[in-house]
Amino acid sequence: MVTTAESPPKRRRREETRRRLMDSALGVFARNGYERATVDEIVREAGFSKGAFYVHFEAKEDIFWAMLEERISRQLSAFREAVDADVPVAKNLETVLRSIFALNREDPLWSALFMEFAAHASRDAKVREQLAAMYRNWRSFAIEILNAGREAGLVRRDLDVEFIASVLIAVVEGTMMQARLAADSFDLDSAIEPLSRLLAGWLEP
């Protein structure tokens, strides 16, 4: 059977439909939370049929995951551009922490939605594996930066970079959790510099 490539106008329409569905989903998730959001409400707000939704996504979990992957991809690209392997570890840590915490502060909705989605993962093996893959990507990014720092002589060679990467992610997530749950007594901005120095003191030769 002969197949033809999708025409540019058709591809654009598909991309526009997918984008409108994702934008609609964000609004529905923001209003109702992840658990109470429904595909019916997402398509109604986007102005499409459920058939259009299922052309692009298998279920509610898939559209949320697509949104999360898109956001993480942008974050990692921004972090890679910001990090310089030739500058001190503390400076790089401060740069990345400021970027992460700024995103968290500017869009607190995502933080709350992610926590809800993570709770859902404990009851859904597919979602749990998706989140595990996301954390593997984060660790790979951290390992890449740590190895570059090691080659530049800025990170100790006797440390296990895979373990360090996991610890760094845990520290960042724990710090953001405190900021979300104790906003009146925990100043995220004032924590960045001392936290960077503390971690750098462990990592630097």
Coordinates of N, CA and C in Angstrom, one line a residue:
M1 N 0.8 -1.2 0.0 CA 0.0 0.0 0.0 C 0.9 1.2 0.0
V2 N 0.6 2.2 -0.8 CA 1.3 3.4 -0.9 C 0.8 4.4 0.1
T3 N 1.7 5.0 0.9 CA 1.3 6.0 1.8 C 1.9 7.3 1.5
T4 N 1.3 8.4 1.8 CA 1.8 9.7 1.5 C 2.0 10.4 2.8
A5 N 3.0 11.3 2.8 CA 3.3 12.1 4.0 C 2.2 13.1 4.3
E6 N 2.0 13.4 5.5 CA 1.0 14.3 5.9 C 1.3 15.7 5.4
S7 N 0.4 16.4 4.8 CA 0.6 17.7 4.2 C 0.8 18.7 5.3
P8 N 1.6 19.8 5.0 CA 1.9 20.8 6.0 C 0.6 21.4 6.6
P9 N -0.4 21.8 5.8 CA -1.7 22.3 6.5 C -2.3 21.3 7.4
K10 N -2.3 20.1 7.1 CA -3.0 19.1 7.9 C -2.1 18.9 9.2
R11 N -0.8 18.9 9.0 CA 0.0 18.8 10.2 C -0.2 19.9 11.2
R12 N -0.3 21.2 10.6 CA -0.5 22.3 11.4 C -1.8 22.2 12.2
R13 N -2.9 21.8 11.5 CA -4.2 21.6 12.2 C -4.1 20.6 13.3
R14 N -3.4 19.5 13.1 CA -3.2 18.5 14.2 C -2.5 19.2 15.3
E15 N -1.4 19.9 15.0 CA -0.6 20.5 16.1 C -1.5 21.6 16.9
E16 N -2.3 22.3 16.1 CA -3.1 23.3 16.7 C -4.2 22.7 17.6
T17 N -4.7 21.6 17.2 CA -5.7 20.8 18.0 C -5.1 20.3 19.2
R18 N -3.9 19.7 19.1 CA -3.2 19.2 20.3 C -2.9 20.3 21.3
R19 N -2.5 21.5 20.8 CA -2.1 22.6 21.6 C -3.4 23.1 22.4
R20 N -4.5 23.2 21.6 CA -5.7 23.7 22.3 C -6.2 22.7 23.3
L21 N -6.1 21.5 23.1 CA -6.5 20.5 24.1 C -5.6 20.6 25.3
M22 N -4.3 20.8 25.1 CA -3.4 20.9 26.3 C -3.7 22.2 27.1
D23 N -3.9 23.3 26.4 CA -4.2 24.5 27.0 C -5.5 24.4 27.8
S24 N -6.5 23.8 27.2 CA -7.8 23.5 27.9 C -7.6 22.6 29.1
A25 N -6.8 21.6 29.0 CA -6.6 20.7 30.1 C -5.9 21.4 31.3
L26 N -5.0 22.3 31.0 CA -4.3 23.0 32.1 C -5.4 23.8 32.9
G27 N -6.3 24.5 32.2 CA -7.3 25.2 32.9 C -8.2 24.3 33.7
V28 N -8.6 23.2 33.2 CA -9.4 22.2 33.9 C -8.7 21.7 35.1
F29 N -7.5 21.3 34.9 CA -6.7 20.8 36.0 C -6.5 21.8 37.1
A30 N -6.3 23.1 36.7 CA -6.1 24.2 37.7 C -7.4 24.4 38.5
R31 N -8.5 24.3 37.8 CA -9.8 24.5 38.5 C -10.3 23.4 39.4
N32 N -10.1 22.1 38.9 CA -10.7 21.0 39.5 C -9.7 20.1 40.2
G33 N -8.4 20.3 39.9 CA -7.4 19.3 40.4 C -7.3 18.2 39.4
Y34 N -6.2 17.4 39.5 CA -6.0 16.3 38.6 C -7.1 15.2 38.7
E35 N -7.3 14.8 39.9 CA -8.2 13.6 40.1 C -9.6 13.9 39.7
R36 N -10.2 15.1 39.9 CA -11.5 15.4 39.5 C -11.7 15.9 38.1
A37 N -10.6 16.2 37.4 CA -10.7 16.6 36.0 C -11.2 15.5 35.2
T38 N -12.0 15.8 34.1 CA -12.5 14.8 33.2 C -12.2 15.1 31.8
V39 N -12.1 14.1 30.9 CA -11.9 14.3 29.5 C -13.1 15.1 28.9
D40 N -14.3 14.8 29.4 CA -15.5 15.5 28.9 C -15.3 17.0 29.1
E41 N -14.8 17.4 30.2 CA -14.7 18.9 30.5 C -13.6 19.5 29.6
I42 N -12.5 18.7 29.5 CA -11.4 19.2 28.7 C -11.8 19.5 27.2
V43 N -12.5 18.5 26.6 CA -12.9 18.7 25.2 C -14.0 19.8 25.1
R44 N -14.8 19.9 26.1 CA -15.9 20.9 26.0 C -15.3 22.3 26.0
E45 N -14.3 22.5 26.9 CA -13.7 23.8 26.9 C -12.8 24.1 25.7
A46 N -12.3 23.0 25.1 CA -11.4 23.2 23.9 C -12.3 23.4 22.6
G47 N -13.6 22.9 22.7 CA -14.4 23.0 21.6 C -14.3 21.9 20.6
F48 N -13.9 20.7 21.1 CA -13.7 19.5 20.2 C -14.5 18.4 20.7
S49 N -14.6 17.3 19.9 CA -15.3 16.1 20.3 C -14.3 15.2 21.1
K50 N -14.8 14.2 21.8 CA -14.0 13.3 22.5 C -13.1 12.5 21.5
G51 N -13.7 12.3 20.3 CA -12.9 11.6 19.2 C -11.6 12.4 18.9
A52 N -11.7 13.7 18.9 CA -10.5 14.5 18.6 C -9.5 14.3 19.7
F53 N -10.0 14.2 20.9 CA -9.1 14.0 22.1 C -8.3 12.7 21.9
Y54 N -9.1 11.6 21.6 CA -8.4 10.3 21.5 C -7.6 10.1 20.3
V55 N -7.6 11.0 19.4 CA -6.7 11.0 18.3 C -5.3 11.3 18.8
H56 N -5.2 12.2 19.8 CA -3.9 12.7 20.3 C -3.5 12.0 21.6
F57 N -4.5 11.6 22.4 CA -4.1 11.1 23.8 C -5.0 9.9 24.1
E58 N -4.4 8.9 24.8 CA -5.2 7.7 25.2 C -6.1 8.0 26.4
A59 N -5.7 8.9 27.3 CA -6.4 9.1 28.5 C -6.0 10.4 29.1
K60 N -6.7 10.7 30.2 CA -6.3 11.9 31.0 C -4.9 11.9 31.4
E61 N -4.4 10.8 31.8 CA -3.0 10.7 32.3 C -2.0 11.1 31.2
D62 N -2.4 10.7 29.9 CA -1.5 11.0 28.8 C -1.4 12.5 28.5
I63 N -2.5 13.2 28.6 CA -2.4 14.6 28.3 C -1.6 15.4 29.4
F64 N -1.8 14.9 30.6 CA -1.1 15.5 31.7 C 0.4 15.3 31.6
W65 N 0.7 14.0 31.2 CA 2.1 13.6 31.0 C 2.8 14.4 29.9
A66 N 2.0 14.6 28.8 CA 2.5 15.4 27.6 C 2.9 16.8 28.1
M67 N 2.0 17.4 28.9 CA 2.2 18.7 29.4 C 3.4 18.8 30.3
L68 N 3.6 17.8 31.1 CA 4.7 17.7 32.1 C 6.0 17.5 31.3
E69 N 6.0 16.6 30.3 CA 7.2 16.4 29.5 C 7.7 17.7 28.8
E70 N 6.7 18.4 28.3 CA 7.0 19.6 27.5 C 7.6 20.7 28.5
R71 N 7.1 20.8 29.7 CA 7.6 21.7 30.7 C 9.0 21.3 31.1
I72 N 9.2 20.0 31.4 CA 10.6 19.6 31.8 C 11.6 19.8 30.7
S73 N 11.2 19.5 29.5 CA 12.1 19.7 28.4 C 12.6 21.1 28.3
R74 N 11.7 22.1 28.4 CA 12.1 23.5 28.4 C 13.0 23.8 29.6
Q75 N 12.7 23.3 30.7 CA 13.5 23.5 31.9 C 14.9 23.0 31.7
L76 N 15.1 21.8 31.3 CA 16.4 21.2 31.1 C 17.2 22.0 30.0
S77 N 16.5 22.4 29.0 CA 17.2 23.3 27.9 C 17.7 24.6 28.6
A78 N 16.9 25.2 29.4 CA 17.3 26.4 30.0 C 18.4 26.2 31.0
F79 N 18.4 25.1 31.7 CA 19.5 24.9 32.7 C 20.8 24.6 32.0
R80 N 20.7 23.8 30.9 CA 22.0 23.5 30.1 C 22.6 24.8 29.6
E81 N 21.8 25.7 29.2 CA 22.3 27.0 28.7 C 22.9 27.8 29.8
A82 N 22.4 27.7 31.0 CA 22.8 28.6 32.1 C 24.1 28.0 32.8
V83 N 24.3 26.7 32.7 CA 25.4 26.1 33.4 C 26.7 26.2 32.6
D84 N 27.8 26.6 33.3 CA 29.1 26.7 32.7 C 30.1 25.8 33.5
A85 N 30.6 24.8 32.8 CA 31.4 23.8 33.5 C 32.7 24.4 34.0
D86 N 33.1 25.6 33.6 CA 34.3 26.2 33.9 C 34.2 27.2 35.1
V87 N 33.0 27.4 35.7 CA 32.9 28.3 36.8 C 32.8 27.4 38.1
P88 N 33.0 28.0 39.2 CA 32.9 27.3 40.5 C 31.6 26.6 40.7
V89 N 31.6 25.4 41.3 CA 30.4 24.6 41.6 C 29.3 25.4 42.3
A90 N 29.7 26.2 43.3 CA 28.7 27.0 44.0 C 27.9 27.9 43.1
K91 N 28.6 28.5 42.1 CA 28.0 29.4 41.2 C 27.0 28.7 40.3
N92 N 27.4 27.5 39.8 CA 26.5 26.7 39.0 C 25.3 26.3 39.8
L93 N 25.5 25.8 41.0 CA 24.4 25.4 41.8 C 23.4 26.5 42.1
E94 N 24.0 27.7 42.3 CA 23.1 28.9 42.6 C 22.3 29.2 41.4
T95 N 22.9 29.1 40.2 CA 22.2 29.4 38.9 C 21.0 28.5 38.7
V96 N 21.3 27.2 38.9 CA 20.3 26.2 38.7 C 19.2 26.3 39.7
L97 N 19.5 26.5 41.0 CA 18.5 26.6 42.0 C 17.7 27.9 41.8
R98 N 18.3 29.0 41.4 CA 17.5 30.2 41.2 C 16.5 29.9 40.1
S99 N 16.9 29.2 39.0 CA 16.0 29.0 37.9 C 14.9 28.1 38.3
I100 N 15.2 27.0 39.1 CA 14.1 26.1 39.5 C 13.2 26.8 40.4
F101 N 13.7 27.5 41.4 CA 12.8 28.1 42.4 C 12.0 29.3 41.8
A102 N 12.6 29.9 40.8 CA 11.8 31.0 40.1 C 10.6 30.4 39.3
L103 N 10.9 29.3 38.6 CA 9.8 28.6 37.9 C 8.7 28.2 38.9
N104 N 9.1 27.6 40.0 CA 8.2 27.2 41.0 C 7.3 28.3 41.6
R105 N 8.0 29.5 41.8 CA 7.3 30.6 42.3 C 6.3 31.3 41.3
E106 N 6.8 31.3 40.1 CA 6.0 32.0 39.0 C 4.8 31.1 38.6
D107 N 4.9 29.8 38.8 CA 3.8 29.0 38.4 C 3.5 27.9 39.5
P108 N 3.0 28.4 40.6 CA 2.7 27.5 41.7 C 1.7 26.4 41.4
L109 N 0.8 26.7 40.4 CA -0.2 25.7 40.0 C 0.5 24.4 39.6
W110 N 1.6 24.5 38.9 CA 2.3 23.2 38.4 C 2.8 22.4 39.6
S111 N 3.3 23.1 40.5 CA 3.8 22.4 41.7 C 2.8 21.6 42.4
A112 N 1.6 22.2 42.6 CA 0.5 21.6 43.3 C 0.0 20.4 42.4
L113 N -0.1 20.6 41.1 CA -0.6 19.6 40.2 C 0.4 18.4 40.2
F114 N 1.7 18.7 40.2 CA 2.6 17.6 40.2 C 2.6 16.8 41.5
M115 N 2.4 17.4 42.6 CA 2.2 16.7 43.8 C 1.0 15.7 43.8
E116 N -0.1 16.2 43.2 CA -1.3 15.4 43.1 C -1.0 14.2 42.1
F117 N -0.4 14.5 41.0 CA -0.1 13.5 40.0 C 0.9 12.4 40.6
A118 N 1.8 12.9 41.4 CA 2.7 11.9 42.1 C 2.0 11.0 43.0
A119 N 1.0 11.6 43.7 CA 0.2 10.7 44.6 C -0.6 9.7 43.8
H120 N -1.1 10.1 42.7 CA -1.8 9.2 41.8 C -0.9 8.1 41.3
A121 N 0.4 8.4 41.1 CA 1.3 7.4 40.7 C 1.5 6.2 41.6
S122 N 1.2 6.4 42.9 CA 1.3 5.3 43.9 C 0.2 4.3 43.6
R123 N -0.8 4.7 42.9 CA -1.9 3.7 42.6 C -2.0 3.3 41.2
D124 N -1.0 3.7 40.4 CA -1.1 3.4 38.9 C 0.3 3.1 38.4
A125 N 0.5 1.8 38.1 CA 1.9 1.3 37.7 C 2.4 2.1 36.5
K126 N 1.5 2.4 35.5 CA 2.0 3.1 34.3 C 2.5 4.5 34.6
V127 N 1.7 5.2 35.4 CA 2.1 6.5 35.8 C 3.4 6.5 36.6
R128 N 3.5 5.5 37.5 CA 4.7 5.4 38.3 C 5.9 5.2 37.5
E129 N 5.8 4.4 36.4 CA 7.0 4.2 35.5 C 7.3 5.5 34.7
Q130 N 6.2 6.2 34.4 CA 6.5 7.5 33.7 C 7.2 8.5 34.6
L131 N 6.8 8.5 35.8 CA 7.5 9.4 36.8 C 8.9 8.9 37.0
A132 N 9.1 7.6 37.1 CA 10.5 7.1 37.3 C 11.4 7.5 36.1
A133 N 10.8 7.4 34.9 CA 11.6 7.8 33.7 C 11.9 9.3 33.8
M134 N 11.0 10.1 34.3 CA 11.3 11.6 34.4 C 12.4 11.8 35.4
Y135 N 12.4 11.1 36.5 CA 13.5 11.2 37.5 C 14.8 10.7 36.9
R136 N 14.8 9.7 36.0 CA 16.0 9.2 35.4 C 16.6 10.3 34.5
N137 N 15.7 11.0 33.8 CA 16.2 12.1 33.0 C 16.8 13.2 33.8
W138 N 16.2 13.6 34.9 CA 16.8 14.6 35.8 C 18.1 14.1 36.3
R139 N 18.2 12.9 36.7 CA 19.5 12.4 37.2 C 20.6 12.4 36.1
S140 N 20.2 12.0 34.9 CA 21.1 12.1 33.7 C 21.7 13.5 33.5
F141 N 20.8 14.4 33.6 CA 21.2 15.8 33.5 C 22.2 16.2 34.6
A142 N 21.8 15.9 35.8 CA 22.7 16.2 36.9 C 24.1 15.5 36.8
I143 N 24.1 14.2 36.4 CA 25.3 13.5 36.2 C 26.2 14.1 35.1
E144 N 25.5 14.5 34.0 CA 26.2 15.2 32.9 C 26.9 16.4 33.4
I145 N 26.3 17.3 34.2 CA 26.9 18.5 34.8 C 28.0 18.2 35.7
L146 N 27.8 17.2 36.6 CA 28.8 16.8 37.6 C 30.0 16.2 36.9
N147 N 29.8 15.4 35.9 CA 31.0 14.9 35.1 C 31.8 16.0 34.4
A148 N 31.1 17.0 33.9 CA 31.8 18.1 33.2 C 32.6 18.9 34.3
G149 N 32.0 19.0 35.5 CA 32.7 19.7 36.5 C 33.9 18.9 37.0
R150 N 33.8 17.6 37.0 CA 34.9 16.7 37.4 C 36.0 16.9 36.4
E151 N 35.7 16.9 35.1 CA 36.7 17.0 34.1 C 37.4 18.3 34.2
A152 N 36.7 19.4 34.6 CA 37.3 20.7 34.8 C 38.1 20.8 36.1
G153 N 38.1 19.8 36.9 CA 38.8 19.8 38.2 C 38.0 20.5 39.3
L154 N 36.7 20.7 39.1 CA 35.9 21.4 40.0 C 35.1 20.5 40.9
V155 N 35.0 19.2 40.6 CA 34.2 18.3 41.4 C 35.1 17.1 41.8
R156 N 35.0 16.7 43.1 CA 35.9 15.6 43.6 C 35.7 14.4 42.8
R157 N 36.8 13.7 42.5 CA 36.7 12.4 41.7 C 36.4 11.2 42.6
D158 N 36.4 11.3 43.9 CA 36.2 10.2 44.7 C 34.7 10.0 45.1
L159 N 33.9 10.9 44.5 CA 32.4 10.8 44.8 C 31.7 10.0 43.8
D160 N 30.6 9.4 44.1 CA 29.8 8.6 43.2 C 28.8 9.6 42.6
V161 N 28.9 10.0 41.4 CA 28.1 11.0 40.8 C 26.6 10.6 40.7
E162 N 26.4 9.3 40.5 CA 25.0 8.9 40.4 C 24.3 9.1 41.8
F163 N 25.0 8.8 42.8 CA 24.4 9.0 44.2 C 24.2 10.5 44.4
I164 N 25.2 11.3 44.1 CA 25.2 12.7 44.3 C 24.0 13.3 43.5
A165 N 23.8 12.9 42.3 CA 22.7 13.4 41.5 C 21.4 13.1 42.2
S166 N 21.2 12.0 42.7 CA 19.9 11.6 43.5 C 19.8 12.5 44.7
V167 N 20.9 12.8 45.4 CA 20.8 13.6 46.6 C 20.5 15.0 46.2
L168 N 21.1 15.6 45.2 CA 20.8 16.9 44.7 C 19.3 17.1 44.4
I169 N 18.7 16.1 43.7 CA 17.3 16.2 43.4 C 16.5 16.2 44.6
A170 N 16.8 15.3 45.6 CA 16.1 15.2 46.8 C 16.2 16.5 47.6
V171 N 17.3 17.1 47.6 CA 17.5 18.4 48.4 C 16.6 19.5 47.7
V172 N 16.6 19.6 46.4 CA 15.8 20.6 45.7 C 14.3 20.4 46.0
E173 N 13.9 19.1 45.9 CA 12.5 18.8 46.1 C 12.1 19.1 47.5
G174 N 12.9 18.7 48.4 CA 12.6 18.9 49.9 C 12.5 20.4 50.2
T175 N 13.4 21.2 49.6 CA 13.4 22.6 49.9 C 12.2 23.2 49.3
M176 N 11.8 22.8 48.1 CA 10.5 23.4 47.5 C 9.3 23.0 48.3
M177 N 9.3 21.7 48.8 CA 8.2 21.3 49.6 C 8.0 22.1 50.9
Q178 N 9.1 22.5 51.5 CA 9.1 23.3 52.7 C 8.5 24.7 52.3
A179 N 9.0 25.2 51.2 CA 8.5 26.5 50.7 C 7.0 26.5 50.5
R180 N 6.5 25.4 49.9 CA 5.1 25.3 49.6 C 4.2 25.2 50.9
L181 N 4.7 24.4 51.8 CA 3.9 24.1 53.0 C 4.1 25.0 54.2
A182 N 5.2 25.8 54.2 CA 5.5 26.7 55.3 C 6.0 28.0 54.7
A183 N 5.2 28.5 53.8 CA 5.6 29.8 53.0 C 5.7 31.0 54.0
D184 N 5.0 31.0 55.1 CA 5.0 32.1 56.0 C 6.3 32.1 56.9
S185 N 7.0 31.0 56.9 CA 8.2 30.9 57.8 C 9.4 30.4 57.1
F186 N 9.3 30.2 55.8 CA 10.5 29.7 55.0 C 10.7 30.6 53.8
D187 N 11.8 31.3 53.7 CA 12.1 32.2 52.6 C 13.0 31.4 51.6
L188 N 12.4 31.1 50.5 CA 13.1 30.3 49.5 C 14.3 31.0 48.9
D189 N 14.1 32.3 48.6 CA 15.2 33.1 48.0 C 16.4 33.2 49.0
S190 N 16.2 33.3 50.2 CA 17.3 33.5 51.2 C 18.0 32.1 51.4
A191 N 17.4 31.0 51.0 CA 18.0 29.7 51.2 C 18.9 29.4 50.1
I192 N 18.8 30.0 48.9 CA 19.6 29.6 47.7 C 21.1 29.7 48.0
E193 N 21.6 30.9 48.4 CA 23.1 31.0 48.6 C 23.7 30.1 49.6
P194 N 23.1 30.0 50.8 CA 23.7 29.1 51.8 C 23.6 27.6 51.4
L195 N 22.5 27.3 50.7 CA 22.3 25.9 50.2 C 23.4 25.6 49.2
S196 N 23.6 26.5 48.3 CA 24.6 26.4 47.2 C 26.0 26.2 47.8
R197 N 26.3 27.0 48.9 CA 27.6 26.9 49.5 C 27.8 25.6 50.2
L198 N 26.7 25.1 50.9 CA 26.7 23.9 51.6 C 27.0 22.7 50.7
L199 N 26.3 22.7 49.6 CA 26.5 21.6 48.6 C 27.9 21.7 47.9
A200 N 28.3 22.9 47.6 CA 29.6 23.0 47.0 C 30.7 22.6 47.9
G201 N 30.5 22.8 49.2 CA 31.6 22.4 50.2 C 31.7 20.9 50.2
W202 N 30.7 20.2 49.9 CA 30.7 18.7 49.8 C 31.3 18.2 48.4
L203 N 31.1 19.0 47.4 CA 31.4 18.5 46.0 C 32.8 18.9 45.6
E204 N 33.3 20.1 46.1 CA 34.5 20.7 45.5 C 35.7 19.9 46.1
P205 N 36.8 19.8 45.3 CA 38.1 19.2 45.8 C 38.6 20.0 47.0

